[in-house]
Backbone as JSON, one array per atom type, in Angstrom:
{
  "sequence": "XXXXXXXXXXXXXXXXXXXXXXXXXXXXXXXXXXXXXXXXXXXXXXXXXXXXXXXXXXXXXXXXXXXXXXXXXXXXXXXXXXXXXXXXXXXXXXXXXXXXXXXXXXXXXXXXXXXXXXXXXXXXXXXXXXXXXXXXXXXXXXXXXXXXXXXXXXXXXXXXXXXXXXXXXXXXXXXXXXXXXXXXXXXXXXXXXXXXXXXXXXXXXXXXXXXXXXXXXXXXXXXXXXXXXXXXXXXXXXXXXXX",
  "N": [[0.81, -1.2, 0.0], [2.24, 0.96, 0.27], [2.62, 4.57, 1.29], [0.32, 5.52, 3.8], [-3.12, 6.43, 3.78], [-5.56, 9.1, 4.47], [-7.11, 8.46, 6.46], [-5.45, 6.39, 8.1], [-3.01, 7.98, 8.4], [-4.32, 10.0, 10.7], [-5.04, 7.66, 12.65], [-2.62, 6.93, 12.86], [-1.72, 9.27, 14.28], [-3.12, 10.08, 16.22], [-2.38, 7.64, 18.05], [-0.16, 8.37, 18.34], [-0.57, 10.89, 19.72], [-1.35, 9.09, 21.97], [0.33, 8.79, 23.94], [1.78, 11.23, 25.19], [1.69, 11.65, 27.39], [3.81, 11.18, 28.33], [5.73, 12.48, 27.69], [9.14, 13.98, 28.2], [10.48, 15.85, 31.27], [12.62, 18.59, 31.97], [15.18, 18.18, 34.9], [17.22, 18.79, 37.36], [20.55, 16.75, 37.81], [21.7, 13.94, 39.46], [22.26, 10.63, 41.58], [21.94, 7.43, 41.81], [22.27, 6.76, 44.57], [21.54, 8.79, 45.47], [18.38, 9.7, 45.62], [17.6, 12.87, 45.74], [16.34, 15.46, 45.9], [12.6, 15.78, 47.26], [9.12, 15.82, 47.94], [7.15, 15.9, 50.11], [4.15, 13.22, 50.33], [1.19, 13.47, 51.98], [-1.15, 11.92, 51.7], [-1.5, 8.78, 50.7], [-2.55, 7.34, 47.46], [-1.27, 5.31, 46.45], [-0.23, 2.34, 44.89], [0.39, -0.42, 47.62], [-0.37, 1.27, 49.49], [0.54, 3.42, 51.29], [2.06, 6.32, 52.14], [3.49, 8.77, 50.1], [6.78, 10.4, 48.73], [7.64, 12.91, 46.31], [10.35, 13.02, 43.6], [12.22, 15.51, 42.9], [14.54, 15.6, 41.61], [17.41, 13.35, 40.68], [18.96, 10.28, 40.54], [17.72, 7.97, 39.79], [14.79, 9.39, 39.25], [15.99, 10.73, 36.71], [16.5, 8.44, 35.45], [14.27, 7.71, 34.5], [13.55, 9.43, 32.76], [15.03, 9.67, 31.28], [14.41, 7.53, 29.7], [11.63, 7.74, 28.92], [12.45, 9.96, 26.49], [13.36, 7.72, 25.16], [10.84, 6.31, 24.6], [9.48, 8.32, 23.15], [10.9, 7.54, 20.05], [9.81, 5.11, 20.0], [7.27, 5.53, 20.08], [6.41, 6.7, 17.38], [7.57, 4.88, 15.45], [5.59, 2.59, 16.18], [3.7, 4.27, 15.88], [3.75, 4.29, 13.16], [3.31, 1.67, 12.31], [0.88, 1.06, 13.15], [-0.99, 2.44, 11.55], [0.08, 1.45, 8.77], [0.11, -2.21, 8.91], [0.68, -3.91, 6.93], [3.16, -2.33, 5.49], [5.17, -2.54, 7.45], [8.35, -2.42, 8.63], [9.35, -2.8, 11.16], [9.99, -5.7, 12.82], [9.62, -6.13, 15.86], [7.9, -4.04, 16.22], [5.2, -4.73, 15.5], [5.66, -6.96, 16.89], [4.18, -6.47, 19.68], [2.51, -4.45, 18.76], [0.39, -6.89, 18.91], [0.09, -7.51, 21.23], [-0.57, -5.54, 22.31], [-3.42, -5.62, 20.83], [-4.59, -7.79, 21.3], [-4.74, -7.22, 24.16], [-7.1, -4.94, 24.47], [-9.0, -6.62, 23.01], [-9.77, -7.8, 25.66], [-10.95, -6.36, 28.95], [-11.73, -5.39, 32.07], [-10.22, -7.38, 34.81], [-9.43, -9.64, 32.63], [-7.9, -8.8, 30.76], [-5.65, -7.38, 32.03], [-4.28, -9.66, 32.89], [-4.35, -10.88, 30.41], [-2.12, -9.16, 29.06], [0.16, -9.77, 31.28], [0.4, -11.85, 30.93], [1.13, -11.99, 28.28], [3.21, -10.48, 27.68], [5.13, -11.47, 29.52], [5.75, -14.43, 28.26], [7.22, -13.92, 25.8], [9.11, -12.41, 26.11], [12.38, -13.48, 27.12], [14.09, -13.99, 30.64], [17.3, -11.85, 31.39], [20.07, -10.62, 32.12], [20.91, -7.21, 32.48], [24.27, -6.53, 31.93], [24.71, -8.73, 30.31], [23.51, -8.14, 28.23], [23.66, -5.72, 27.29], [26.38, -4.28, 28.24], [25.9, -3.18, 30.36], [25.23, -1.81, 33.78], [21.61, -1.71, 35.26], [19.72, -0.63, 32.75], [16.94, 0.66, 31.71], [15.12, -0.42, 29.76], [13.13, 0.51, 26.29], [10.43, -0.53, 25.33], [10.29, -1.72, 22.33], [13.19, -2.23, 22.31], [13.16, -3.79, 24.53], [11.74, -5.96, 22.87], [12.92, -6.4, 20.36], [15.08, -7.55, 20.64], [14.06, -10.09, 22.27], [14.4, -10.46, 25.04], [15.15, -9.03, 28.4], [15.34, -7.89, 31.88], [13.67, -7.45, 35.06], [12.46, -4.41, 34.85], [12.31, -4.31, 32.44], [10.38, -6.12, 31.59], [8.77, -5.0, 33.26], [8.29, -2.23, 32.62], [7.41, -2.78, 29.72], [4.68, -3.61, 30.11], [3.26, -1.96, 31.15], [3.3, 0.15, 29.21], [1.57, -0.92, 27.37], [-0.57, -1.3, 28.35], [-2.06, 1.03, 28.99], [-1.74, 2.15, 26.27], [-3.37, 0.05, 25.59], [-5.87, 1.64, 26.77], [-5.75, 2.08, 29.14], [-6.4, 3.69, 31.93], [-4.05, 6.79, 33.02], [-3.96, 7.1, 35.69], [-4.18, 4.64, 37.16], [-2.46, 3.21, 36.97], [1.05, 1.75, 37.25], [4.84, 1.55, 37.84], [6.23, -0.42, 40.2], [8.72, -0.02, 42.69], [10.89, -2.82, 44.0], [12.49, -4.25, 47.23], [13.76, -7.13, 47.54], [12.99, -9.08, 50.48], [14.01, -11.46, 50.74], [15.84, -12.68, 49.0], [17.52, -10.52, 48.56], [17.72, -8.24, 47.0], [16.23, -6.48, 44.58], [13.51, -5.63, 42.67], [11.31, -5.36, 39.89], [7.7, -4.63, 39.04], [4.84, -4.32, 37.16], [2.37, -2.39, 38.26], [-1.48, -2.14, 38.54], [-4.76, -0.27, 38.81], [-7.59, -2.07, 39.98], [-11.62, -2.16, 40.23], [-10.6, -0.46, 42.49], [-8.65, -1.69, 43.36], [-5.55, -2.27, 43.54], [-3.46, -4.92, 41.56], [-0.43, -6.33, 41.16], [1.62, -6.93, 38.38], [3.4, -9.37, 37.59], [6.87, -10.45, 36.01], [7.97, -12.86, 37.27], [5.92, -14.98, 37.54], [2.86, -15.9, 36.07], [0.53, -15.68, 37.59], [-1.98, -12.98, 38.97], [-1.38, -10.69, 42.01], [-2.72, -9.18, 44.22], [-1.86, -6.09, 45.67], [-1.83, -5.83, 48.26], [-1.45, -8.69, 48.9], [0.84, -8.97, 48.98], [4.18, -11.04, 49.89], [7.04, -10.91, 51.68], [8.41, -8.71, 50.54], [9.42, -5.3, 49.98], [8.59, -1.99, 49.37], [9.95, 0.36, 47.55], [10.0, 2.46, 45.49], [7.5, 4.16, 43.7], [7.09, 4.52, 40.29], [5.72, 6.74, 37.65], [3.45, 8.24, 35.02], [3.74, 11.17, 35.61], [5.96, 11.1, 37.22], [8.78, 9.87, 39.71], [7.86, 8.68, 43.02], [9.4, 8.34, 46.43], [8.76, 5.79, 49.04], [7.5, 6.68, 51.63], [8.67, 5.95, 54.13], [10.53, 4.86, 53.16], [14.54, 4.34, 52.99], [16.86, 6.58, 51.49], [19.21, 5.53, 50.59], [21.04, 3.27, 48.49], [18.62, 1.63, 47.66], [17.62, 1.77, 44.84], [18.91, 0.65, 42.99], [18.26, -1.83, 40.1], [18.82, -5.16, 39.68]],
  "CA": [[0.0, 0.0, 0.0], [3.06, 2.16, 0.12], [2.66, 5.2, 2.52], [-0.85, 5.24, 4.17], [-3.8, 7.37, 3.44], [-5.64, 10.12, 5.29], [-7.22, 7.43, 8.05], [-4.3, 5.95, 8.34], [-2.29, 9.01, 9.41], [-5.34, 9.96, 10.93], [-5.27, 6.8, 13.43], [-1.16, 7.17, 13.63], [-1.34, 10.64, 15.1], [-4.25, 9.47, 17.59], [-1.88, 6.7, 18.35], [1.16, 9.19, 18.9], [-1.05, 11.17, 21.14], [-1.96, 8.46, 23.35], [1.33, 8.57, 25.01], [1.99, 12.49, 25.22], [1.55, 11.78, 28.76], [5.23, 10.43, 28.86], [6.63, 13.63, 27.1], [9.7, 13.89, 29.18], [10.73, 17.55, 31.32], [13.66, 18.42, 32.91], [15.32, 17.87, 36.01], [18.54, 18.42, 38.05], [21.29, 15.37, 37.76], [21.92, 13.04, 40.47], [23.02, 9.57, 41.21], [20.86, 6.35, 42.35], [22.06, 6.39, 46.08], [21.51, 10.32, 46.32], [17.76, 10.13, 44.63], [17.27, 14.11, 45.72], [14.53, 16.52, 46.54], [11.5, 14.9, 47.62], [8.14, 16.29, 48.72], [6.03, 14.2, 51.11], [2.39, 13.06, 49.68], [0.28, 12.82, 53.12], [-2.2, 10.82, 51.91], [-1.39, 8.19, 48.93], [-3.35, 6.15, 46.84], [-1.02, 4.27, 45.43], [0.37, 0.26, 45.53], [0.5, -0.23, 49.32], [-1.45, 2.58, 50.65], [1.57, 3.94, 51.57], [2.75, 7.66, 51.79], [4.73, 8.73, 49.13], [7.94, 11.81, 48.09], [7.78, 13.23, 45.12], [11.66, 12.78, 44.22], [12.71, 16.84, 42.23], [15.73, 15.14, 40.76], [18.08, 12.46, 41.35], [19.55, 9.28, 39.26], [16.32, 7.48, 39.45], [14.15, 10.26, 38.31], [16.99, 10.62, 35.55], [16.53, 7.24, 34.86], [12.58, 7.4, 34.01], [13.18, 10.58, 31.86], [15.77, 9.29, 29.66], [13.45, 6.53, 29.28], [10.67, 8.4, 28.06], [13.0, 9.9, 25.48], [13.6, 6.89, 23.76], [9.73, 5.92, 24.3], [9.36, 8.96, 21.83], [10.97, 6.78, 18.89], [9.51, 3.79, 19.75], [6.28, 5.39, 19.42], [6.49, 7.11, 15.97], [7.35, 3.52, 14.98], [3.94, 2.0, 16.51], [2.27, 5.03, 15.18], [3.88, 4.25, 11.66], [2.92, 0.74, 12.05], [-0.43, 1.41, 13.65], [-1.42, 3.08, 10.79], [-0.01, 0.31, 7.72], [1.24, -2.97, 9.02], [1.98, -4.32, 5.79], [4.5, -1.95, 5.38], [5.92, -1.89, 8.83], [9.69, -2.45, 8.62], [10.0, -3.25, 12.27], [9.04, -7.09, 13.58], [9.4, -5.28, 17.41], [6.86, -3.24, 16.62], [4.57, -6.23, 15.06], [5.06, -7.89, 18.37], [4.51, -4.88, 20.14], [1.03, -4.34, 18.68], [-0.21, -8.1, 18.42], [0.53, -7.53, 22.56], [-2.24, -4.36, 22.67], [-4.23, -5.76, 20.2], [-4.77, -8.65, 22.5], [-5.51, -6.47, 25.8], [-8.04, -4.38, 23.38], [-9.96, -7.69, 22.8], [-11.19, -7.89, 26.57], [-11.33, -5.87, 29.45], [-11.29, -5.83, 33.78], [-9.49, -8.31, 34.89], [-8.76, -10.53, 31.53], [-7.06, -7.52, 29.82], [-4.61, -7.3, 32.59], [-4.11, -10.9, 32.78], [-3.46, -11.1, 28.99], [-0.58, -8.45, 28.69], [0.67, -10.08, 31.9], [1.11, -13.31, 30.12], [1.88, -12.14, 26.81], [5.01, -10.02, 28.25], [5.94, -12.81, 29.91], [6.17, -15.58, 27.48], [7.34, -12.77, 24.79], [10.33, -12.18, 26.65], [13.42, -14.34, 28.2], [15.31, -13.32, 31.47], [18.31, -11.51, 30.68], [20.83, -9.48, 32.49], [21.24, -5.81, 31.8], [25.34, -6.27, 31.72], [25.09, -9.66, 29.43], [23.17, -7.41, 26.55], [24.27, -3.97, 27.07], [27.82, -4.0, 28.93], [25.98, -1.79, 31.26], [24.26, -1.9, 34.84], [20.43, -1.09, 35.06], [19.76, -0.12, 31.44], [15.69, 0.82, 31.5], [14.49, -0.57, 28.16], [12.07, 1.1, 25.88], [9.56, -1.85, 24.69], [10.57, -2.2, 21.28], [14.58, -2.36, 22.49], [12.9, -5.5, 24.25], [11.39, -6.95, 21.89], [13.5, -6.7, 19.46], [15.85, -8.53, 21.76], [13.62, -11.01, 22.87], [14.86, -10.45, 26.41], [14.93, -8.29, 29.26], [15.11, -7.92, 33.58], [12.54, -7.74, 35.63], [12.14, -3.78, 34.92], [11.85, -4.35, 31.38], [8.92, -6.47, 32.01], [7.08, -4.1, 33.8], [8.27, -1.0, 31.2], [6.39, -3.2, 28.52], [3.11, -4.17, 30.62], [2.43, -0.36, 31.81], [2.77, 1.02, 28.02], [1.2, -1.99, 26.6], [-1.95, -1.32, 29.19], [-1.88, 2.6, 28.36], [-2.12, 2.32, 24.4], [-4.82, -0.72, 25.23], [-6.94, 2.29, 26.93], [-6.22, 2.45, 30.48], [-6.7, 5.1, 32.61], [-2.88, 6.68, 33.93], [-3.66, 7.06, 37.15], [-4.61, 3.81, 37.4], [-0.93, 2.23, 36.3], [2.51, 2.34, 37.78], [5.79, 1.01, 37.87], [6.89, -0.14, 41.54], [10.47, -1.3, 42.64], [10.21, -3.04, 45.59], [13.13, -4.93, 47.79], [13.01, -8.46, 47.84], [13.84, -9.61, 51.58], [14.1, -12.92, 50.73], [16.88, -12.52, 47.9], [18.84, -9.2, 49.47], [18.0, -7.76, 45.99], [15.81, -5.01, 44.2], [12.54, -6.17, 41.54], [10.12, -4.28, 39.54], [6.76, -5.09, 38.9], [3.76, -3.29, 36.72], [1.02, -2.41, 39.08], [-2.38, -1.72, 37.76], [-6.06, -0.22, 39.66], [-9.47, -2.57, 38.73], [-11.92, -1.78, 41.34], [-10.4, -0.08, 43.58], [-7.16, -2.87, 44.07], [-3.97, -2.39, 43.11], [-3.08, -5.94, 41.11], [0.96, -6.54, 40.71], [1.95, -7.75, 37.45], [5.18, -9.9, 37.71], [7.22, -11.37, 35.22], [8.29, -14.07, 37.66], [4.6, -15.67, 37.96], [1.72, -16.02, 35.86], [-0.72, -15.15, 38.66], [-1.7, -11.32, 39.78], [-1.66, -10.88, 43.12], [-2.73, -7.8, 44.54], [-0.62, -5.27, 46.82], [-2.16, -6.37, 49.66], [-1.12, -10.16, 49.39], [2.66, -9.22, 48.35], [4.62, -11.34, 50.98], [8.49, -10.67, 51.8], [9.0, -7.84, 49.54], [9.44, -4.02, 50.6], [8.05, -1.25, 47.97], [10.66, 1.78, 47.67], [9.77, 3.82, 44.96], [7.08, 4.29, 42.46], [6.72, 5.38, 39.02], [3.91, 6.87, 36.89], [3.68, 8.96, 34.17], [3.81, 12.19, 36.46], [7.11, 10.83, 37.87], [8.9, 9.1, 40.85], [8.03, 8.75, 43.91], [9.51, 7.46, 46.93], [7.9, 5.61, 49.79], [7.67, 7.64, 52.69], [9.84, 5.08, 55.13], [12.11, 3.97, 52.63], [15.78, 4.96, 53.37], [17.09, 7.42, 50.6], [20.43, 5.23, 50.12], [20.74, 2.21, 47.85], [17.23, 0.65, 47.16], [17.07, 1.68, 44.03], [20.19, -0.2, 42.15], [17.96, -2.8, 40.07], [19.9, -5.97, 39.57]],
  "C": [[0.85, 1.27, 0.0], [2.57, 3.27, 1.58], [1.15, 5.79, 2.4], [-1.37, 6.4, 3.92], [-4.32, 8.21, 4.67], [-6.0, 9.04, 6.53], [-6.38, 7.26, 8.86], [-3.37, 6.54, 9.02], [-3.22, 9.72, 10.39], [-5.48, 9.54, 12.66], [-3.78, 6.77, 14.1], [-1.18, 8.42, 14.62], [-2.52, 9.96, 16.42], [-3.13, 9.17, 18.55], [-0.41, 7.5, 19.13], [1.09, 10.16, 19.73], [-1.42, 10.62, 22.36], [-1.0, 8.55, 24.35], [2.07, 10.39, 25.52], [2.08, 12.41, 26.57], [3.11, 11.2, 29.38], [6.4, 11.29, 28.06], [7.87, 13.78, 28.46], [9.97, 15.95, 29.59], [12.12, 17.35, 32.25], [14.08, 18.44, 34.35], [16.93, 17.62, 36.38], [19.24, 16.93, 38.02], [21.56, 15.58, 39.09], [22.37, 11.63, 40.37], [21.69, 8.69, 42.06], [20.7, 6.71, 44.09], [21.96, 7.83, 46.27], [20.29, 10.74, 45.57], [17.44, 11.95, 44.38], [16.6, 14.71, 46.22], [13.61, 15.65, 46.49], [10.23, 15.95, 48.16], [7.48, 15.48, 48.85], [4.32, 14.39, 50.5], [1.83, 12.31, 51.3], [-0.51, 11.36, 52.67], [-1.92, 10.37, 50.21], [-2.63, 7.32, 48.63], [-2.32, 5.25, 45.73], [-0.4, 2.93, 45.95], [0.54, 0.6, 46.8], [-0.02, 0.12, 50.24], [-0.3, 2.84, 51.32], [1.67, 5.59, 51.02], [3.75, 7.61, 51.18], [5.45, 10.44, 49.4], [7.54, 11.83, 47.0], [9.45, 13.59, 44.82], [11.67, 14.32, 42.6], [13.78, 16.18, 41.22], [16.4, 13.99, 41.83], [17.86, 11.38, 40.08], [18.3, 8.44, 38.84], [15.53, 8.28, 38.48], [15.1, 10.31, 36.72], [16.67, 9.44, 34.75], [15.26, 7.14, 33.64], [12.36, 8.3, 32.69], [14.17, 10.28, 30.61], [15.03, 8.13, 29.0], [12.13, 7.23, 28.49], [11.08, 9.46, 27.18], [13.18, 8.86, 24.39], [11.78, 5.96, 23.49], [9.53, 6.47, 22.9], [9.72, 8.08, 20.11], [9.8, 5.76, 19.22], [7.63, 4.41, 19.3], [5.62, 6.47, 17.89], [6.37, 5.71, 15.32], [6.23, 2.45, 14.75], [2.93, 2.76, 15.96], [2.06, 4.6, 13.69], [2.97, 2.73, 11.15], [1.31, 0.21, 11.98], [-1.22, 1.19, 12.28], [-1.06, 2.04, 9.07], [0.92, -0.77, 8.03], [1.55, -3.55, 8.44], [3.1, -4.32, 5.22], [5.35, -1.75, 6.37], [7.05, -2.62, 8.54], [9.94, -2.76, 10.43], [8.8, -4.74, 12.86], [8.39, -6.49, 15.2], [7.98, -4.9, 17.5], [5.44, -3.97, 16.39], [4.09, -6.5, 16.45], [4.25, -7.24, 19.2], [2.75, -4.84, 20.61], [0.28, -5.33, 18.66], [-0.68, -7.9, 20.29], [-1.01, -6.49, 23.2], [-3.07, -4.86, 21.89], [-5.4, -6.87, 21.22], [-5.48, -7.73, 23.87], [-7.02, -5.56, 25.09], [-9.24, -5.46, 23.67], [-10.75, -7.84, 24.12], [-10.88, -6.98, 27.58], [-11.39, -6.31, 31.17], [-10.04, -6.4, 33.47], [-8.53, -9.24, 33.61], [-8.19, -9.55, 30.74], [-6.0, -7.3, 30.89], [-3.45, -8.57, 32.75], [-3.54, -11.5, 31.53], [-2.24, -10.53, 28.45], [0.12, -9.03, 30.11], [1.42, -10.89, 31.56], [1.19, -13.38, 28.64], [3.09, -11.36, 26.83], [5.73, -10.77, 28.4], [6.39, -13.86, 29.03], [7.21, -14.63, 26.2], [9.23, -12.57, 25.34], [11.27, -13.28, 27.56], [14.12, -13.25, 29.25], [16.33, -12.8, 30.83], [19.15, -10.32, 31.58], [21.33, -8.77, 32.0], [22.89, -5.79, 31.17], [25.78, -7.4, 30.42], [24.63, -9.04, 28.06], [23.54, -6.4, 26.3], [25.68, -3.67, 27.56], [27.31, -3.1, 29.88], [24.85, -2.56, 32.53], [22.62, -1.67, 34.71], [19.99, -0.38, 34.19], [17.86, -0.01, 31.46], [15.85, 0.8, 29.86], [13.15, -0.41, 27.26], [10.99, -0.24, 25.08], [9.55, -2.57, 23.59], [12.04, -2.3, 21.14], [13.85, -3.75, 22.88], [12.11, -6.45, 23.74], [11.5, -7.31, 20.66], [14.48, -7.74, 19.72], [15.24, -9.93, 22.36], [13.59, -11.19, 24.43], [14.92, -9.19, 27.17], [14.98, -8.85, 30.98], [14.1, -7.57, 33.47], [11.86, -6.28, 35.03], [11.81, -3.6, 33.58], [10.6, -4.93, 30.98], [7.69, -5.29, 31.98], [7.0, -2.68, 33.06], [7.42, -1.62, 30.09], [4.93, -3.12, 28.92], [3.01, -2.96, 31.06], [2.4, 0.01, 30.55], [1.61, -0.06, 27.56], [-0.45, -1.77, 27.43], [-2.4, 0.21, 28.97], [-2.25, 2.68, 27.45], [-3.22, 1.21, 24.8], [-6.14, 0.18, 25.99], [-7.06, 2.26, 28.66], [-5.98, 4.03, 31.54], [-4.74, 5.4, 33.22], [-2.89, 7.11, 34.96], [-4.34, 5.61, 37.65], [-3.5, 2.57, 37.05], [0.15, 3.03, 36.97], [3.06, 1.07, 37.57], [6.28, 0.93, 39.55], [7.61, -1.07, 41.47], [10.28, -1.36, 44.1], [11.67, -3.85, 45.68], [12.98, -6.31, 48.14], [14.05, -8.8, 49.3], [14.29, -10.4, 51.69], [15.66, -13.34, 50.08], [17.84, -11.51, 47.95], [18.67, -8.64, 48.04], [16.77, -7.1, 45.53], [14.77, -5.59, 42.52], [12.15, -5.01, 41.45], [9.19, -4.92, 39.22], [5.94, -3.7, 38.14], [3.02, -3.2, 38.09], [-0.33, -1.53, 38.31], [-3.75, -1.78, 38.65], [-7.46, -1.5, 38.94], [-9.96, -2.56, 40.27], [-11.41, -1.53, 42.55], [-9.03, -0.93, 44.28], [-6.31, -2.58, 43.23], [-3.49, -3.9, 42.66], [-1.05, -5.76, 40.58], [1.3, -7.74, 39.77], [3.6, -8.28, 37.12], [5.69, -10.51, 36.68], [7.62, -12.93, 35.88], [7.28, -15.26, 38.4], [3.47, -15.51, 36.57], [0.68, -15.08, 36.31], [-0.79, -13.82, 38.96], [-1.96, -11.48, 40.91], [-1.55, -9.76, 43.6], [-2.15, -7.29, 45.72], [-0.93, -5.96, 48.3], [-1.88, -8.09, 50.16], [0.1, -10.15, 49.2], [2.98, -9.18, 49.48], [6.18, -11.28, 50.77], [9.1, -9.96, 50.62], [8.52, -6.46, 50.26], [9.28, -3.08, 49.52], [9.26, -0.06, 48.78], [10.35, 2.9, 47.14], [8.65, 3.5, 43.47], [6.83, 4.73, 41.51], [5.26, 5.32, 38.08], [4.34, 7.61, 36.06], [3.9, 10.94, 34.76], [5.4, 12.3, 36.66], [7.31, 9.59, 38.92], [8.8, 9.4, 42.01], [8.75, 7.69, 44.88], [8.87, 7.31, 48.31], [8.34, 6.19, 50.93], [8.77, 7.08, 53.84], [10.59, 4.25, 54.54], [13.65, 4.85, 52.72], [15.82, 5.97, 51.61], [18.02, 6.51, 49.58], [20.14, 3.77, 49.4], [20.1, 1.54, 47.74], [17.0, 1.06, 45.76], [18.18, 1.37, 42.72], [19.41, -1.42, 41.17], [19.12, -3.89, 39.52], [19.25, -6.78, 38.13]]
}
């Protein structure tokens, strides 16, 4: 079909507005163990029921915003594809959309449940230093799935856009990194609202299991499209290193 008609661009631009909400802004540099300025949120509603900071700057925050820089490509790409996937030149983005097309199809519960377990199978484990030469590399959704692979935080970077473009509300989605006590080491998980519960979508399960049943794990800091926060009684210093 060559390059798509008025619909078509039409349905791409839609598609390239849905995520405007992850336009990135700036913010003072910092380092992981020094996340920064913080302002305290009395009363939260988010994963936990926990009081949250709002973190001004710091390596984290840094982290989320260079990340939603390279979202920007990835979703020109999805818009391009969106719009004619005959001619789409990227498989990634293929997968990408087969992934929302899927959550699209149903709704509550089984729309969270389906990008849970189509992330999951979609993707192999993979440590950040064995693909990138680098520590904690946040990967934009079509980096992993072009790759096939990804950590835990790549996971839950796919299953929050992937629930977003299938039409969910963003205050009703986050990214939380939580401490595992069990393992002396540092996960991420999607988290996502359906009546009123916070459900945690893991790559290392199947099953959702909502905030309130998550056993021997400690929440530090969460992300949204707003930003990061961190949890009101989490230390400042090294919780947020993921491994």
């Amino acid at each position: 079909m060559g390059m798509f008609g008025y619909a078509g661009a039409l349905r791409a631009l839609m598609f390239a507005f849905g995520l405007l909400w992850l336009a990135p802004v700036e913010v003072s540099a910092g380092t992981l163990l020094s996340p920064g300025g913080a302002v305290l949120i009395k009363k939260s509603i988010e994963p936990f029921g926990r009081a949250t900071a709002i973190l001004s700057e710091g390596g984290l925050r840094d982290k989320w915003l260079s990340l939603q820089r390279r979202l920007s490509d990835d979703l020109v790409q999805l818009a391009l594809c969106e719009g004619d996937r005959e001619s789409c030149v990227s498989p990634a983005a293929l997968k990408f959309l087969a992934v929302i097309d899927g959550a699209k199809a149903t709704d509550g519960r089984a729309r969270l449940g389906e990008v849970n377990r189509a992330v999951n199978l979609a993707i192999r484990p993979a440590d950040d230093l064995v693909q990138y030469g680098a520590i904690d590399v946040w990967a934009s959704p079509l980096m992993t799935f072009a790759n096939g692979a990804g950590d835990c935080e790549d996971y839950a970077i796919a299953k929050f856009v992937a629930l977003r473009l299938a039409g969910m509300a963003p205050e009703d989605l986050r990214i939380v990194i939580m401490h595992d006590m069990l393992r002396g080491e540092d996960h991420a998980v999607a988290a996502a609202r359906l009546d009123g519960q916070w459900l945690t979508l893991d790559n290392r399960r199947m099953m959702m299991v909502a905030d309130t049943d998550v056993r021997n794990y400690r929440p530090t800091f969460v992300v949204d499209e707003v930003g990061v926060r961190r949890y009101e009684d989490t230390p400042l210093v090294a919780e947020a290193a993921l491994r």
